[in-house]
Short mmCIF file of C-alpha atoms in Angstrom, two decimals:
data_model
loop_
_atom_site.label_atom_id
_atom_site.label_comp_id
_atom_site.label_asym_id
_atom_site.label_seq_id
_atom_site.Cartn_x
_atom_site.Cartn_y
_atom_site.Cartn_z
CA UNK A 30 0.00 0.00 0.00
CA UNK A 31 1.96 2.93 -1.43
CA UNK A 32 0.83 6.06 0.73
CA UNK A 33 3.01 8.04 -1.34
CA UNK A 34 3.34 7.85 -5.41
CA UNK A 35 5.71 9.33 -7.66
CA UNK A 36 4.36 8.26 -11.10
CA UNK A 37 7.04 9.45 -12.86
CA UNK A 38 10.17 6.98 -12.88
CA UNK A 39 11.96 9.77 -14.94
CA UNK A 40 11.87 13.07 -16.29
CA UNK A 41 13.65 15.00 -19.00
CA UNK A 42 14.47 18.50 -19.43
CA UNK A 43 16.86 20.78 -21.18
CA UNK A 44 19.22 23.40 -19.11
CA UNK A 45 17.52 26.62 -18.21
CA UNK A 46 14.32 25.21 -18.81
CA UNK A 47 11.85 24.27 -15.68
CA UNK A 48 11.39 20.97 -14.12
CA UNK A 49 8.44 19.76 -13.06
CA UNK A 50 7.58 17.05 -10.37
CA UNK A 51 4.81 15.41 -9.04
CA UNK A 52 3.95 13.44 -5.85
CA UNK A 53 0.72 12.34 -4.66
CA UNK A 54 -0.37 10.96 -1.32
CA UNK A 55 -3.48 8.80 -0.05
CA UNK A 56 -3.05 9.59 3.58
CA UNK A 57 -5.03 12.46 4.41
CA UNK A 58 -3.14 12.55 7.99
CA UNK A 59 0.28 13.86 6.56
CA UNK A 60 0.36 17.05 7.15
CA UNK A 61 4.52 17.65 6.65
CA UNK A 62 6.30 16.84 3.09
CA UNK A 63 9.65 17.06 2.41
CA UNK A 64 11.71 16.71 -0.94
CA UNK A 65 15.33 14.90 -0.95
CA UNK A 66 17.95 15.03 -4.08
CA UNK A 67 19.78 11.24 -4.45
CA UNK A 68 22.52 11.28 -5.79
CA UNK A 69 24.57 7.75 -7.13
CA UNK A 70 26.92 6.42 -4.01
CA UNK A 71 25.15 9.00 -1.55
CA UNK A 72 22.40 9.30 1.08
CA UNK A 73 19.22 11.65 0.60
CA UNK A 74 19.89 15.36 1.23
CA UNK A 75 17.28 17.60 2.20
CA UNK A 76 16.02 20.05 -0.26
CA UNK A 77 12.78 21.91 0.44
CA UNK A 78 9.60 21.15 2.48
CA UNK A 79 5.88 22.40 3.24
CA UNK A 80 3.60 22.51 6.10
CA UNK A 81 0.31 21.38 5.10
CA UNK A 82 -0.98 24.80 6.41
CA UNK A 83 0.57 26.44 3.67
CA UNK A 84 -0.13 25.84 -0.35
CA UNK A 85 3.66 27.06 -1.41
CA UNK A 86 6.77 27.26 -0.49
CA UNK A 87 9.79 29.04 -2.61
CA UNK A 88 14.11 28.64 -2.04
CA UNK A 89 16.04 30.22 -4.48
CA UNK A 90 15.56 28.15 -7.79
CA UNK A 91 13.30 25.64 -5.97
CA UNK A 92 9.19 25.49 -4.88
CA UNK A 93 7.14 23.27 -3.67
CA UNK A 94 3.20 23.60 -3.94
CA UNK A 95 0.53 21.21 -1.82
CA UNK A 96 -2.62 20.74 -3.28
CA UNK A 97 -4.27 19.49 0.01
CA UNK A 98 -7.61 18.96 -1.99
CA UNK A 99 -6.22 16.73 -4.88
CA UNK A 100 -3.49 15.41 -1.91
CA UNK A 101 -0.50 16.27 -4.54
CA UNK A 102 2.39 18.21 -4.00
CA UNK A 103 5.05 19.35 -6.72
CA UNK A 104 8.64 20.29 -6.81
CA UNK A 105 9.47 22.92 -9.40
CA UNK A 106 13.15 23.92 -10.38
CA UNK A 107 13.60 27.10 -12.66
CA UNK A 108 16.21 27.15 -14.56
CA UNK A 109 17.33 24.16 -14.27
CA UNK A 110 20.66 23.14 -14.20
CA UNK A 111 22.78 20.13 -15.12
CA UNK A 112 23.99 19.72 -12.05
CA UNK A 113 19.68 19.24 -10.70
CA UNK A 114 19.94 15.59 -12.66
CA UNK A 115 19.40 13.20 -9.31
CA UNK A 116 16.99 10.99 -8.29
CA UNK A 117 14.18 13.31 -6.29
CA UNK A 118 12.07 11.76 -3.56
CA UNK A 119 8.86 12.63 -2.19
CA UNK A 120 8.45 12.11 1.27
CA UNK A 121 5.51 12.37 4.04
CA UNK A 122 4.79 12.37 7.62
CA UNK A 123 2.35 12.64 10.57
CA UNK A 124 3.44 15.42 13.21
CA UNK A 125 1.42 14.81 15.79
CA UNK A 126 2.18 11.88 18.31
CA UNK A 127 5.60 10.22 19.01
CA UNK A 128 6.37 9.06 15.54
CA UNK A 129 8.97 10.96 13.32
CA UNK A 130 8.91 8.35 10.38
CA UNK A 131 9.06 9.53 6.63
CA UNK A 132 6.98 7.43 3.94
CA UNK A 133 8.31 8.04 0.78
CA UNK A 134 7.62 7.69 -2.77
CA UNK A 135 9.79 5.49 -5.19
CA UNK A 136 11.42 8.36 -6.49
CA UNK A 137 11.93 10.15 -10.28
CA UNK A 138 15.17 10.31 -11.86
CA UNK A 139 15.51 13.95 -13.57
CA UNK A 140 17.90 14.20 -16.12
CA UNK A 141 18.88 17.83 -16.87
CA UNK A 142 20.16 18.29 -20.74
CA UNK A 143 22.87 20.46 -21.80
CA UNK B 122 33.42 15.88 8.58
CA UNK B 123 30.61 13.70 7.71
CA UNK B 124 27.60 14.72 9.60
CA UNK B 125 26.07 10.69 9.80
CA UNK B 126 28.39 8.25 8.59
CA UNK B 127 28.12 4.25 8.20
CA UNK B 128 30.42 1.59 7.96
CA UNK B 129 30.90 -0.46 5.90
CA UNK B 130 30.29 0.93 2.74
CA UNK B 131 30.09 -2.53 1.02
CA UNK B 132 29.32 -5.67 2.85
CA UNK B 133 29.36 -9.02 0.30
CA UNK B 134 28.04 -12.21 2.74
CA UNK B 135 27.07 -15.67 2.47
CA UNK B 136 23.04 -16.75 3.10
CA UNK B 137 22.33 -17.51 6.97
CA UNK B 138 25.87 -15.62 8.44
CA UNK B 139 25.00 -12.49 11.07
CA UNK B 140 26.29 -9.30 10.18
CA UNK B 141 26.16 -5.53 11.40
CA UNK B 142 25.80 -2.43 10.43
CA UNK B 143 27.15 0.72 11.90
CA UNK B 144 25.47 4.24 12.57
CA UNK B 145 27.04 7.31 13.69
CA UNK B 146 25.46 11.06 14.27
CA UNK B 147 27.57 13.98 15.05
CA UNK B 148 25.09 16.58 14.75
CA UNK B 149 23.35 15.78 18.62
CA UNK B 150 20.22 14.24 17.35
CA UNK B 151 18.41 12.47 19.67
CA UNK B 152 16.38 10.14 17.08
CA UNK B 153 18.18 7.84 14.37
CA UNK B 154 16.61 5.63 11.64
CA UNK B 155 17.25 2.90 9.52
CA UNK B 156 15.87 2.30 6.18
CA UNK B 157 15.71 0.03 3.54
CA UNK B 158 15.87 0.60 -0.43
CA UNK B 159 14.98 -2.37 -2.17
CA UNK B 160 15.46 -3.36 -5.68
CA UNK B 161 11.93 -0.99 -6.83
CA UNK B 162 14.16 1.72 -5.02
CA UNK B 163 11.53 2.76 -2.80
CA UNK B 164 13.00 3.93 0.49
CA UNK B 165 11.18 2.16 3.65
CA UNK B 166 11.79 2.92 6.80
CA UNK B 167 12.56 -0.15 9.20
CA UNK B 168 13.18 1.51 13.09
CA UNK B 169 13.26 5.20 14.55
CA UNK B 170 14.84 4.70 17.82
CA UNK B 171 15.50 7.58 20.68
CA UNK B 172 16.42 7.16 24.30
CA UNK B 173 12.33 6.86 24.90
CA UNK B 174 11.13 4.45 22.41
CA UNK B 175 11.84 2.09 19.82
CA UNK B 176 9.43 2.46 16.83
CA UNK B 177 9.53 -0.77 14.50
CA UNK B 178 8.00 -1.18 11.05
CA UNK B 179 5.78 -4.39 11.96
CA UNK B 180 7.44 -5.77 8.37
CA UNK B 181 10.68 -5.97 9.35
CA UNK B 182 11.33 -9.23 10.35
CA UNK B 183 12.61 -9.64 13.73
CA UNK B 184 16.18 -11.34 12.61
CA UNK B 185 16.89 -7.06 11.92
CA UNK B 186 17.55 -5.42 15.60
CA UNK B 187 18.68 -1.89 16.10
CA UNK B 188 21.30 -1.65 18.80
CA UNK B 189 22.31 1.54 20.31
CA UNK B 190 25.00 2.12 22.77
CA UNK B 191 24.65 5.73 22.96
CA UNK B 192 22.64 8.38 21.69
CA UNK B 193 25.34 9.19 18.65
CA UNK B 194 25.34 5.89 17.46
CA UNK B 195 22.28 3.38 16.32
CA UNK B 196 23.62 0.19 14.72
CA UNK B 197 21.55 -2.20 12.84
CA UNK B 198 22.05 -6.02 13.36
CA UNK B 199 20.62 -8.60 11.06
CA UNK B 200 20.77 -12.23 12.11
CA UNK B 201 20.29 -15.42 9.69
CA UNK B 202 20.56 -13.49 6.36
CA UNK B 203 18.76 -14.09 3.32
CA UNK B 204 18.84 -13.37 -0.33
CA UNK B 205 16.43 -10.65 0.40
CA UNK B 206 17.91 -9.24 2.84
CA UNK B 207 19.92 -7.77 0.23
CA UNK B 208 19.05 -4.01 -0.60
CA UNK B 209 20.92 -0.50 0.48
CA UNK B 210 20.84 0.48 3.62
CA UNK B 211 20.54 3.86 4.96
CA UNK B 212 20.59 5.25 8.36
CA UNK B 213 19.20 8.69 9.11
CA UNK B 214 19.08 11.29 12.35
CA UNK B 215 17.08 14.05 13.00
CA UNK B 216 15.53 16.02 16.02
CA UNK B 217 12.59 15.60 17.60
CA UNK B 218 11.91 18.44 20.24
CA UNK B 219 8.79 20.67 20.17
CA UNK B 220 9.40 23.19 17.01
CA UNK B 221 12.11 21.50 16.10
CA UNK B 222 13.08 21.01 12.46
CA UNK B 223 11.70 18.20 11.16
CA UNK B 224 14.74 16.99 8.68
CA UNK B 225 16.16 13.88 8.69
CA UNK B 226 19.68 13.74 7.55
CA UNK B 227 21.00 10.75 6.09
CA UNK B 228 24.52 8.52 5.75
CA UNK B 229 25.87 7.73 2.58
CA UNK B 230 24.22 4.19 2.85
CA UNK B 231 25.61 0.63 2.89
CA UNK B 232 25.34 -1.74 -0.11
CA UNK B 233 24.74 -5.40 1.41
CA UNK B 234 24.94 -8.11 -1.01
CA UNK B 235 23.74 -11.89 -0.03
CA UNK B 236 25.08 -14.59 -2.14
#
């Protein structure tokens, strides 16, 4: 039972262009998403995140929007650079209570173009 | 200087041997994780552990114990491996206080092969 779905197993997109992507969720309890960057031989780093009290949130070249109706969130990266192409994961969690677990989505590779 | 780090990189071991994994924070976290990314690459989380409570995914089968001597360091033990068993694991920290962010940093992961 994926709680959180990235569709998308890849993405293309040419430098300075925008990238574009998606993440849904089915658990209406989440109410804290995060995005991480993967890249080959490394651990998830932190990128941007969103409270599910607000409906964007913008650093530097990256923003995140939550759709809480549609439960989707997006990552968008304008201009993109070469240096963006990583594996981006989506990932959720329930604040409340002693739990700190992420649930994540299977990922999408983005592969930035010269 | 690596914030989490985990050793060993690369662990190749034969079906039914015990092996461990090790875990360590320098960023005074008081809750570490371990996680699993199988072959589909999804990235599921198997125990968050602080010096309150031990939180275990009820899939993870109880051959996989999280041992922590101290709250810098949460190691991962796995008894009676299997061919599945094999995957990348990836330990994580992160605080938990009141307001506190609510990142999770992660090590570089370890690559376990059963053959």
């Amino acid at each position: 039972d994926q709680q959180v779905k990235q569709n998308s197993p890849s993405l293309s997109v040419q430098e300075g262009r925008i990238s574009i992507l998606n993440c849904d969720y089915t658990n209406s309890m989440f109410d804290y998403f995060l995005w991480y960057k993967k890249y080959p031989a490394e651990g998830p780093t932190f990128l941007i995140s969103i409270s599910s009290i607000k409906d964007k949130n913008e650093d530097g070249r990256f923003t995140v929007f939550l759709n809480k109706s549609a439960k989707h969130l997006s990552l968008h990266i304008v201009p993109s650079q070469p240096g963006d192409s990583a594996v981006y994961f989506c990932a959720a969690r329930v604040s409340s209570g002693s739990a700190r677990q992420l649930t994540f989505g299977s990922g999408t590779q983005l592969t930035v173009l010269p | 200087d690596t914030a989490v780090s985990q050793t060993p990189k690369y662990l190749v071991t034969q079906m039914g041997n015990d092996k461990s994994i090790k875990c360590e924070q320098n960023l005074g976290h008081d809750t570490m994780y371990w996680y699993k990314q199988d072959s589909k690459k999804f990235l599921k989380i198997m125990f968050s552990y602080n010096n309150k409570e031990l939180i275990i995914n009820e899939t993870v089968p109880n051959r996989f114990s999280p041992k922590s001597p101290d709250k810098a360091h949460l190691n991962l033990h796995i008894n009676s491996l299997e061919l599945g068993d094999s995957a990348v694991y990836f330990c994580a920290s992160s605080h938990t206080g009141h307001g506190a962010t609510k990142r999770q940093y992660f090590g570089p992961g370890t690559r376990l092969t059963v053959t």
